């Protein structure tokens, strides 16, 4: 049984890690996304031998312990001290090992999730990050750029190979900002500045969806027109956006970390 398990594991583990792992979202469009793909590869590589073991035991039991005559039973394993020790040692090692690995991966450079208004785990060079505010409301996200005159625009545009500091907030109910292929998912809470870091890579489309059931048209709260563009194309693109959306900026509240639709409650 162990021989069959070893052979199966040696065959399936590299296939799982190197072929199936990279097919699992989010893909490699951001540094955080790459980190998630790597994590998936590690998890699926660890899972493959466990899955093989379960299947081998199942098939072995079906064949060897099949009841041929009345009252025939398989080997009793209850009270088998050696088996219990193996079981405890292996499962403890796998679970604690993955917990340590997962914690390190989360802490390393931000795993693409929001960390609240004062993030504990900062990516290197976080001081150089470009701030972009994501504002959720029923039923769309808009994006505000404090470094481009505080304009607010309907699609997310980001420069390539740049660390972005996303300030995610909401005007009404709880939404969740999910930039699918960038590996970012951060809750958008009213009155809260939820910060998530993401480092873009090559120019690409951005798929954005709301990931929190937020009302009647939640299912339509998506946008496929966001773009990561080259650094040289980004400045002219934003200048053009400023031309279009700049004139209405005077009707917006001043840029703040969060907003209230109720003017008397409006946070500075
Ligand atoms: Cu929503």
PDB file of C-alpha atoms and ligand atoms in Angstrom:
ATOM      1  CA  UNK A   1       0.000   0.000   0.000  1.00  0.00           C
ATOM      2  CA  UNK A   2       2.811   2.364   0.923  1.00  0.00           C
ATOM      3  CA  UNK A   3       4.655   1.542  -2.289  1.00  0.00           C
ATOM      4  CA  UNK A   4       1.584   2.340  -4.405  1.00  0.00           C
ATOM      5  CA  UNK A   5       1.038   5.536  -2.418  1.00  0.00           C
ATOM      6  CA  UNK A   6       4.676   6.635  -2.885  1.00  0.00           C
ATOM      7  CA  UNK A   7       4.605   6.013  -6.651  1.00  0.00           C
ATOM      8  CA  UNK A   8       1.273   7.840  -7.030  1.00  0.00           C
ATOM      9  CA  UNK A   9       2.502  10.769  -4.918  1.00  0.00           C
ATOM     10  CA  UNK A  10       5.726  11.137  -6.871  1.00  0.00           C
ATOM     11  CA  UNK A  11       3.693  11.277 -10.107  1.00  0.00           C
ATOM     12  CA  UNK A  12       0.798  13.503  -8.990  1.00  0.00           C
ATOM     13  CA  UNK A  13       2.563  16.057  -6.734  1.00  0.00           C
ATOM     14  CA  UNK A  14       4.584  17.796  -9.484  1.00  0.00           C
ATOM     15  CA  UNK A  15       1.552  17.714 -11.822  1.00  0.00           C
ATOM     16  CA  UNK A  16      -0.613  19.296  -9.112  1.00  0.00           C
ATOM     17  CA  UNK A  17       1.979  21.933  -8.189  1.00  0.00           C
ATOM     18  CA  UNK A  18       3.256  22.865 -11.640  1.00  0.00           C
ATOM     19  CA  UNK A  19       0.267  22.243 -13.947  1.00  0.00           C
ATOM     20  CA  UNK A  20      -2.952  22.599 -11.921  1.00  0.00           C
ATOM     21  CA  UNK A  21      -1.699  25.140  -9.322  1.00  0.00           C
ATOM     22  CA  UNK A  22      -0.962  27.955 -11.803  1.00  0.00           C
ATOM     23  CA  UNK A  23      -4.458  27.526 -13.351  1.00  0.00           C
ATOM     24  CA  UNK A  24      -6.144  28.591 -10.092  1.00  0.00           C
ATOM     25  CA  UNK A  25      -7.030  32.328  -9.983  1.00  0.00           C
ATOM     26  CA  UNK A  26      -6.064  35.128  -9.594  1.00  0.00           C
ATOM     27  CA  UNK A  27      -3.092  34.811 -11.992  1.00  0.00           C
ATOM     28  CA  UNK A  28       0.057  36.878 -12.225  1.00  0.00           C
ATOM     29  CA  UNK A  29      -1.234  40.410 -12.983  1.00  0.00           C
ATOM     30  CA  UNK A  30       0.041  41.811  -9.672  1.00  0.00           C
ATOM     31  CA  UNK A  31       2.774  40.984  -7.159  1.00  0.00           C
ATOM     32  CA  UNK A  32       0.070  40.027  -4.640  1.00  0.00           C
ATOM     33  CA  UNK A  33      -1.649  37.858  -7.270  1.00  0.00           C
ATOM     34  CA  UNK A  34       1.664  36.099  -7.969  1.00  0.00           C
ATOM     35  CA  UNK A  35       1.998  35.478  -4.245  1.00  0.00           C
ATOM     36  CA  UNK A  36      -1.467  33.901  -4.169  1.00  0.00           C
ATOM     37  CA  UNK A  37      -0.657  31.683  -7.160  1.00  0.00           C
ATOM     38  CA  UNK A  38       2.519  30.522  -5.387  1.00  0.00           C
ATOM     39  CA  UNK A  39       0.508  29.815  -2.217  1.00  0.00           C
ATOM     40  CA  UNK A  40      -1.979  27.766  -4.255  1.00  0.00           C
ATOM     41  CA  UNK A  41       0.890  25.773  -5.756  1.00  0.00           C
ATOM     42  CA  UNK A  42       2.281  25.005  -2.292  1.00  0.00           C
ATOM     43  CA  UNK A  43      -1.148  24.064  -0.899  1.00  0.00           C
ATOM     44  CA  UNK A  44      -2.012  21.787  -3.799  1.00  0.00           C
ATOM     45  CA  UNK A  45       1.462  20.186  -3.643  1.00  0.00           C
ATOM     46  CA  UNK A  46       0.912  19.400   0.053  1.00  0.00           C
ATOM     47  CA  UNK A  47      -2.630  18.153  -0.647  1.00  0.00           C
ATOM     48  CA  UNK A  48      -1.676  15.775  -3.490  1.00  0.00           C
ATOM     49  CA  UNK A  49       0.035  13.082  -1.348  1.00  0.00           C
ATOM     50  CA  UNK A  50      -2.779  13.324   1.244  1.00  0.00           C
ATOM     51  CA  UNK A  51      -5.396  12.872  -1.485  1.00  0.00           C
ATOM     52  CA  UNK A  52      -3.409   9.923  -2.913  1.00  0.00           C
ATOM     53  CA  UNK A  53      -3.232   8.348   0.549  1.00  0.00           C
ATOM     54  CA  UNK A  54      -6.995   8.622   1.034  1.00  0.00           C
ATOM     55  CA  UNK A  55      -7.674   7.117  -2.402  1.00  0.00           C
ATOM     56  CA  UNK A  56      -5.163   4.272  -1.932  1.00  0.00           C
ATOM     57  CA  UNK A  57      -6.638   3.364   1.477  1.00  0.00           C
ATOM     58  CA  UNK A  58     -10.143   3.524  -0.005  1.00  0.00           C
ATOM     59  CA  UNK A  59      -9.351   1.286  -2.996  1.00  0.00           C
ATOM     60  CA  UNK A  60      -7.241  -1.074  -0.856  1.00  0.00           C
ATOM     61  CA  UNK A  61     -10.087  -1.415   1.658  1.00  0.00           C
ATOM     62  CA  UNK A  62     -12.642  -2.006  -1.087  1.00  0.00           C
ATOM     63  CA  UNK A  63     -10.584  -4.867  -2.494  1.00  0.00           C
ATOM     64  CA  UNK A  64      -8.984  -6.460   0.580  1.00  0.00           C
ATOM     65  CA  UNK A  65     -11.704  -5.962   3.181  1.00  0.00           C
ATOM     66  CA  UNK A  66     -14.586  -6.853   0.872  1.00  0.00           C
ATOM     67  CA  UNK A  67     -16.990  -9.110   2.758  1.00  0.00           C
ATOM     68  CA  UNK A  68     -16.819 -12.523   1.127  1.00  0.00           C
ATOM     69  CA  UNK A  69     -18.591 -14.536   3.783  1.00  0.00           C
ATOM     70  CA  UNK A  70     -20.952 -13.528   6.575  1.00  0.00           C
ATOM     71  CA  UNK A  71     -19.328 -11.907   9.645  1.00  0.00           C
ATOM     72  CA  UNK A  72     -15.902 -11.442   8.039  1.00  0.00           C
ATOM     73  CA  UNK A  73     -14.317  -8.184   9.156  1.00  0.00           C
ATOM     74  CA  UNK A  74     -11.266  -6.106   8.302  1.00  0.00           C
ATOM     75  CA  UNK A  75      -8.345  -5.507  10.627  1.00  0.00           C
ATOM     76  CA  UNK A  76      -9.303  -3.510  13.733  1.00  0.00           C
ATOM     77  CA  UNK A  77      -7.372  -0.233  14.003  1.00  0.00           C
ATOM     78  CA  UNK A  78      -8.964   1.108  17.179  1.00  0.00           C
ATOM     79  CA  UNK A  79      -6.373   1.213  19.958  1.00  0.00           C
ATOM     80  CA  UNK A  80      -3.436   0.892  17.554  1.00  0.00           C
ATOM     81  CA  UNK A  81      -0.952   3.153  19.371  1.00  0.00           C
ATOM     82  CA  UNK A  82       1.550   3.307  16.535  1.00  0.00           C
ATOM     83  CA  UNK A  83      -1.087   4.384  14.019  1.00  0.00           C
ATOM     84  CA  UNK A  84      -2.368   7.051  16.410  1.00  0.00           C
ATOM     85  CA  UNK A  85       1.111   8.500  16.881  1.00  0.00           C
ATOM     86  CA  UNK A  86       1.704   8.605  13.106  1.00  0.00           C
ATOM     87  CA  UNK A  87      -1.696  10.229  12.590  1.00  0.00           C
ATOM     88  CA  UNK A  88      -1.158  12.899  15.261  1.00  0.00           C
ATOM     89  CA  UNK A  89       2.405  13.703  14.210  1.00  0.00           C
ATOM     90  CA  UNK A  90       1.665  13.975  10.487  1.00  0.00           C
ATOM     91  CA  UNK A  91      -1.588  15.963  10.753  1.00  0.00           C
ATOM     92  CA  UNK A  92      -0.103  18.316  13.383  1.00  0.00           C
ATOM     93  CA  UNK A  93       2.986  18.916  11.255  1.00  0.00           C
ATOM     94  CA  UNK A  94       0.913  19.605   8.124  1.00  0.00           C
ATOM     95  CA  UNK A  95      -1.555  21.961   9.844  1.00  0.00           C
ATOM     96  CA  UNK A  96       1.015  23.899  11.902  1.00  0.00           C
ATOM     97  CA  UNK A  97       3.431  24.047   8.955  1.00  0.00           C
ATOM     98  CA  UNK A  98       0.724  25.505   6.694  1.00  0.00           C
ATOM     99  CA  UNK A  99      -0.380  27.940   9.431  1.00  0.00           C
ATOM    100  CA  UNK A 100       3.194  29.261   9.737  1.00  0.00           C
ATOM    101  CA  UNK A 101       3.589  29.422   5.955  1.00  0.00           C
ATOM    102  CA  UNK A 102       0.226  31.173   5.517  1.00  0.00           C
ATOM    103  CA  UNK A 103       0.989  33.729   8.227  1.00  0.00           C
ATOM    104  CA  UNK A 104       4.370  34.534   6.689  1.00  0.00           C
ATOM    105  CA  UNK A 105       2.775  34.919   3.243  1.00  0.00           C
ATOM    106  CA  UNK A 106       0.117  37.286   4.621  1.00  0.00           C
ATOM    107  CA  UNK A 107       2.653  39.404   6.458  1.00  0.00           C
ATOM    108  CA  UNK A 108       5.328  39.515   3.736  1.00  0.00           C
ATOM    109  CA  UNK A 109       4.027  42.274   1.472  1.00  0.00           C
ATOM    110  CA  UNK A 110       0.315  42.416   2.137  1.00  0.00           C
ATOM    111  CA  UNK A 111      -1.731  39.583   0.684  1.00  0.00           C
ATOM    112  CA  UNK A 112      -4.201  41.791  -1.194  1.00  0.00           C
ATOM    113  CA  UNK A 113      -6.703  42.123   1.642  1.00  0.00           C
ATOM    114  CA  UNK A 114      -7.703  45.291   3.471  1.00  0.00           C
ATOM    115  CA  UNK A 115      -6.012  45.844   6.831  1.00  0.00           C
ATOM    116  CA  UNK A 116      -8.119  48.703   8.172  1.00  0.00           C
ATOM    117  CA  UNK A 117      -7.087  52.360   8.597  1.00  0.00           C
ATOM    118  CA  UNK A 118      -3.602  51.673  10.046  1.00  0.00           C
ATOM    119  CA  UNK A 119      -2.150  48.551   8.399  1.00  0.00           C
ATOM    120  CA  UNK A 120       0.122  46.447  10.586  1.00  0.00           C
ATOM    121  CA  UNK A 121       1.964  44.755   7.754  1.00  0.00           C
ATOM    122  CA  UNK A 122       3.486  47.160   5.261  1.00  0.00           C
ATOM    123  CA  UNK A 123       5.149  46.250   1.987  1.00  0.00           C
ATOM    124  CA  UNK A 124       8.700  47.510   1.430  1.00  0.00           C
ATOM    125  CA  UNK A 125       8.713  51.070  -0.040  1.00  0.00           C
ATOM    126  CA  UNK A 126       5.169  51.654   1.215  1.00  0.00           C
ATOM    127  CA  UNK A 127       6.004  55.363   1.578  1.00  0.00           C
ATOM    128  CA  UNK A 128       6.308  55.644  -2.199  1.00  0.00           C
ATOM    129  CA  UNK A 129       2.884  54.062  -2.872  1.00  0.00           C
ATOM    130  CA  UNK A 130       0.442  55.973  -5.064  1.00  0.00           C
ATOM    131  CA  UNK A 131      -2.848  56.593  -3.198  1.00  0.00           C
ATOM    132  CA  UNK A 132      -6.140  55.759  -4.919  1.00  0.00           C
ATOM    133  CA  UNK A 133      -9.481  55.866  -3.147  1.00  0.00           C
ATOM    134  CA  UNK A 134     -12.153  53.278  -3.951  1.00  0.00           C
ATOM    135  CA  UNK A 135     -15.662  54.442  -3.077  1.00  0.00           C
ATOM    136  CA  UNK A 136     -18.492  51.893  -3.033  1.00  0.00           C
ATOM    137  CA  UNK A 137     -22.139  52.822  -3.226  1.00  0.00           C
ATOM    138  CA  UNK A 138     -25.313  51.113  -4.410  1.00  0.00           C
ATOM    139  CA  UNK A 139     -24.440  49.966  -7.069  1.00  0.00           C
ATOM    140  CA  UNK A 140     -21.102  51.021  -8.424  1.00  0.00           C
ATOM    141  CA  UNK A 141     -17.532  51.744  -7.458  1.00  0.00           C
ATOM    142  CA  UNK A 142     -15.896  55.074  -8.273  1.00  0.00           C
ATOM    143  CA  UNK A 143     -12.246  56.023  -7.894  1.00  0.00           C
ATOM    144  CA  UNK A 144     -10.743  59.166  -6.458  1.00  0.00           C
ATOM    145  CA  UNK A 145      -7.174  60.301  -7.097  1.00  0.00           C
ATOM    146  CA  UNK A 146      -5.808  62.712  -4.447  1.00  0.00           C
ATOM    147  CA  UNK A 147      -2.621  63.154  -6.508  1.00  0.00           C
ATOM    148  CA  UNK A 148      -4.643  64.245  -9.579  1.00  0.00           C
ATOM    149  CA  UNK A 149      -6.652  67.094  -8.087  1.00  0.00           C
ATOM    150  CA  UNK A 150      -8.990  64.766  -6.184  1.00  0.00           C
ATOM    151  CA  UNK A 151     -10.974  63.880  -9.321  1.00  0.00           C
ATOM    152  CA  UNK A 152     -13.468  61.052  -9.094  1.00  0.00           C
ATOM    153  CA  UNK A 153     -13.833  58.760 -12.121  1.00  0.00           C
ATOM    154  CA  UNK A 154     -15.958  55.718 -13.012  1.00  0.00           C
ATOM    155  CA  UNK A 155     -13.173  53.300 -14.002  1.00  0.00           C
ATOM    156  CA  UNK A 156      -9.989  52.287 -12.212  1.00  0.00           C
ATOM    157  CA  UNK A 157      -6.821  53.292 -14.051  1.00  0.00           C
ATOM    158  CA  UNK A 158      -3.428  52.346 -12.616  1.00  0.00           C
ATOM    159  CA  UNK A 159       0.147  52.707 -13.840  1.00  0.00           C
ATOM    160  CA  UNK A 160       2.149  49.499 -14.491  1.00  0.00           C
ATOM    161  CA  UNK A 161       4.894  48.302 -12.127  1.00  0.00           C
ATOM    162  CA  UNK A 162       3.739  50.624  -9.341  1.00  0.00           C
ATOM    163  CA  UNK A 163       2.868  50.095  -5.696  1.00  0.00           C
ATOM    164  CA  UNK A 164      -0.682  51.350  -5.086  1.00  0.00           C
ATOM    165  CA  UNK A 165      -2.219  52.178  -1.722  1.00  0.00           C
ATOM    166  CA  UNK A 166      -5.957  51.571  -2.078  1.00  0.00           C
ATOM    167  CA  UNK A 167      -8.183  53.414   0.396  1.00  0.00           C
ATOM    168  CA  UNK A 168     -11.457  51.480   0.269  1.00  0.00           C
ATOM    169  CA  UNK A 169     -14.607  53.023   1.699  1.00  0.00           C
ATOM    170  CA  UNK A 170     -18.376  53.169   1.136  1.00  0.00           C
ATOM    171  CA  UNK A 171     -21.106  55.807   1.103  1.00  0.00           C
ATOM    172  CA  UNK A 172     -23.979  53.571   2.166  1.00  0.00           C
ATOM    173  CA  UNK A 173     -23.960  49.837   2.969  1.00  0.00           C
ATOM    174  CA  UNK A 174     -21.090  47.353   3.198  1.00  0.00           C
ATOM    175  CA  UNK A 175     -19.615  46.441  -0.179  1.00  0.00           C
ATOM    176  CA  UNK A 176     -16.454  44.517  -0.954  1.00  0.00           C
ATOM    177  CA  UNK A 177     -14.001  45.764  -3.544  1.00  0.00           C
ATOM    178  CA  UNK A 178     -12.759  42.762  -5.510  1.00  0.00           C
ATOM    179  CA  UNK A 179     -10.199  43.447  -8.238  1.00  0.00           C
ATOM    180  CA  UNK A 180     -10.278  39.831  -9.371  1.00  0.00           C
ATOM    181  CA  UNK A 181      -7.144  39.516 -11.507  1.00  0.00           C
ATOM    182  CA  UNK A 182      -5.099  41.793  -9.225  1.00  0.00           C
ATOM    183  CA  UNK A 183      -5.729  39.494  -6.257  1.00  0.00           C
ATOM    184  CA  UNK A 184      -7.309  42.293  -4.187  1.00  0.00           C
ATOM    185  CA  UNK A 185     -10.398  41.885  -2.040  1.00  0.00           C
ATOM    186  CA  UNK A 186     -11.103  44.510   0.619  1.00  0.00           C
ATOM    187  CA  UNK A 187     -14.316  45.352   2.471  1.00  0.00           C
ATOM    188  CA  UNK A 188     -15.848  48.765   1.747  1.00  0.00           C
ATOM    189  CA  UNK A 189     -17.424  49.949   5.002  1.00  0.00           C
ATOM    190  CA  UNK A 190     -19.157  53.316   5.387  1.00  0.00           C
ATOM    191  CA  UNK A 191     -17.148  55.692   7.613  1.00  0.00           C
ATOM    192  CA  UNK A 192     -14.032  53.510   7.386  1.00  0.00           C
ATOM    193  CA  UNK A 193     -10.745  53.865   5.521  1.00  0.00           C
ATOM    194  CA  UNK A 194      -9.773  50.277   4.678  1.00  0.00           C
ATOM    195  CA  UNK A 195      -6.245  50.195   3.262  1.00  0.00           C
ATOM    196  CA  UNK A 196      -5.014  47.497   0.880  1.00  0.00           C
ATOM    197  CA  UNK A 197      -1.707  47.492  -0.981  1.00  0.00           C
ATOM    198  CA  UNK A 198      -1.277  46.143  -4.487  1.00  0.00           C
ATOM    199  CA  UNK A 199       1.737  46.287  -6.783  1.00  0.00           C
ATOM    200  CA  UNK A 200       0.837  46.253 -10.463  1.00  0.00           C
ATOM    201  CA  UNK A 201       2.959  44.492 -13.086  1.00  0.00           C
ATOM    202  CA  UNK A 202       2.383  44.618 -16.852  1.00  0.00           C
ATOM    203  CA  UNK A 203      -0.434  46.543 -18.578  1.00  0.00           C
ATOM    204  CA  UNK A 204      -3.683  44.560 -18.414  1.00  0.00           C
ATOM    205  CA  UNK A 205      -7.450  44.838 -18.110  1.00  0.00           C
ATOM    206  CA  UNK A 206      -8.844  44.945 -14.569  1.00  0.00           C
ATOM    207  CA  UNK A 207     -11.907  42.909 -13.647  1.00  0.00           C
ATOM    208  CA  UNK A 208     -13.764  44.470 -10.712  1.00  0.00           C
ATOM    209  CA  UNK A 209     -16.713  42.980  -8.856  1.00  0.00           C
ATOM    210  CA  UNK A 210     -18.545  43.669  -5.628  1.00  0.00           C
ATOM    211  CA  UNK A 211     -18.032  40.661  -3.344  1.00  0.00           C
ATOM    212  CA  UNK A 212     -20.561  41.504  -0.635  1.00  0.00           C
ATOM    213  CA  UNK A 213     -24.304  41.101  -1.134  1.00  0.00           C
ATOM    214  CA  UNK A 214     -25.271  44.768  -1.032  1.00  0.00           C
ATOM    215  CA  UNK A 215     -28.807  45.027  -2.296  1.00  0.00           C
ATOM    216  CA  UNK A 216     -31.019  44.545  -5.343  1.00  0.00           C
ATOM    217  CA  UNK A 217     -28.457  45.227  -8.088  1.00  0.00           C
ATOM    218  CA  UNK A 218     -25.423  43.707  -6.352  1.00  0.00           C
ATOM    219  CA  UNK A 219     -25.051  41.254  -9.246  1.00  0.00           C
ATOM    220  CA  UNK A 220     -24.624  44.155 -11.668  1.00  0.00           C
ATOM    221  CA  UNK A 221     -21.997  45.880  -9.531  1.00  0.00           C
ATOM    222  CA  UNK A 222     -19.065  45.040 -11.765  1.00  0.00           C
ATOM    223  CA  UNK A 223     -16.769  46.890 -14.137  1.00  0.00           C
ATOM    224  CA  UNK A 224     -14.588  45.433 -16.857  1.00  0.00           C
ATOM    225  CA  UNK A 225     -13.220  48.707 -18.230  1.00  0.00           C
ATOM    226  CA  UNK A 226     -10.483  49.327 -15.665  1.00  0.00           C
ATOM    227  CA  UNK A 227      -6.936  49.212 -16.988  1.00  0.00           C
ATOM    228  CA  UNK A 228      -3.347  48.935 -15.867  1.00  0.00           C
ATOM    229  CA  UNK A 229      -1.495  51.057 -18.446  1.00  0.00           C
ATOM    230  CA  UNK A 230       2.195  51.716 -19.027  1.00  0.00           C
ATOM    231  CA  UNK A 231       3.778  54.443 -16.894  1.00  0.00           C
ATOM    232  CA  UNK A 232       4.218  56.664 -19.963  1.00  0.00           C
ATOM    233  CA  UNK A 233       0.559  56.276 -20.978  1.00  0.00           C
ATOM    234  CA  UNK A 234      -0.745  56.860 -17.444  1.00  0.00           C
ATOM    235  CA  UNK A 235      -0.009  60.607 -17.119  1.00  0.00           C
ATOM    236  CA  UNK A 236      -1.744  61.604 -20.400  1.00  0.00           C
ATOM    237  CA  UNK A 237      -4.665  59.289 -19.580  1.00  0.00           C
ATOM    238  CA  UNK A 238      -5.172  60.961 -16.196  1.00  0.00           C
ATOM    239  CA  UNK A 239      -4.771  64.443 -17.717  1.00  0.00           C
ATOM    240  CA  UNK A 240      -7.588  63.566 -20.132  1.00  0.00           C
ATOM    241  CA  UNK A 241      -9.707  62.281 -17.219  1.00  0.00           C
ATOM    242  CA  UNK A 242      -9.036  65.543 -15.332  1.00  0.00           C
ATOM    243  CA  UNK A 243     -10.329  67.477 -18.367  1.00  0.00           C
ATOM    244  CA  UNK A 244     -13.560  65.459 -18.373  1.00  0.00           C
ATOM    245  CA  UNK A 245     -14.223  65.071 -14.646  1.00  0.00           C
ATOM    246  CA  UNK A 246     -12.333  68.079 -13.231  1.00  0.00           C
ATOM    247  CA  UNK A 247     -15.185  70.584 -13.824  1.00  0.00           C
ATOM    248  CA  UNK A 248     -17.622  68.573 -11.640  1.00  0.00           C
ATOM    249  CA  UNK A 249     -15.085  68.198  -8.805  1.00  0.00           C
ATOM    250  CA  UNK A 250     -16.301  71.415  -7.209  1.00  0.00           C
ATOM    251  CA  UNK A 251     -19.616  69.700  -6.503  1.00  0.00           C
ATOM    252  CA  UNK A 252     -17.877  66.884  -4.604  1.00  0.00           C
ATOM    253  CA  UNK A 253     -17.055  67.019  -0.902  1.00  0.00           C
ATOM    254  CA  UNK A 254     -13.353  67.730  -0.291  1.00  0.00           C
ATOM    255  CA  UNK A 255     -11.146  64.651  -0.436  1.00  0.00           C
ATOM    256  CA  UNK A 256     -11.330  62.741   2.861  1.00  0.00           C
ATOM    257  CA  UNK A 257     -10.608  59.239   4.089  1.00  0.00           C
ATOM    258  CA  UNK A 258     -14.341  58.554   4.371  1.00  0.00           C
ATOM    259  CA  UNK A 259     -17.594  60.318   3.562  1.00  0.00           C
ATOM    260  CA  UNK A 260     -21.109  60.422   4.843  1.00  0.00           C
ATOM    261  CA  UNK A 261     -24.089  61.070   2.584  1.00  0.00           C
ATOM    262  CA  UNK A 262     -25.454  63.007   5.574  1.00  0.00           C
ATOM    263  CA  UNK A 263     -23.630  66.380   5.490  1.00  0.00           C
ATOM    264  CA  UNK A 264     -23.834  66.937   9.265  1.00  0.00           C
ATOM    265  CA  UNK A 265     -22.091  63.592   9.842  1.00  0.00           C
ATOM    266  CA  UNK A 266     -19.483  64.171   7.174  1.00  0.00           C
ATOM    267  CA  UNK A 267     -16.019  63.163   8.410  1.00  0.00           C
ATOM    268  CA  UNK A 268     -13.183  65.601   7.809  1.00  0.00           C
TER     269      UNK A 268
HETATM  270 CU1  LIG B   1     -21.803  46.225  -3.555  1.00  0.00          CU
END
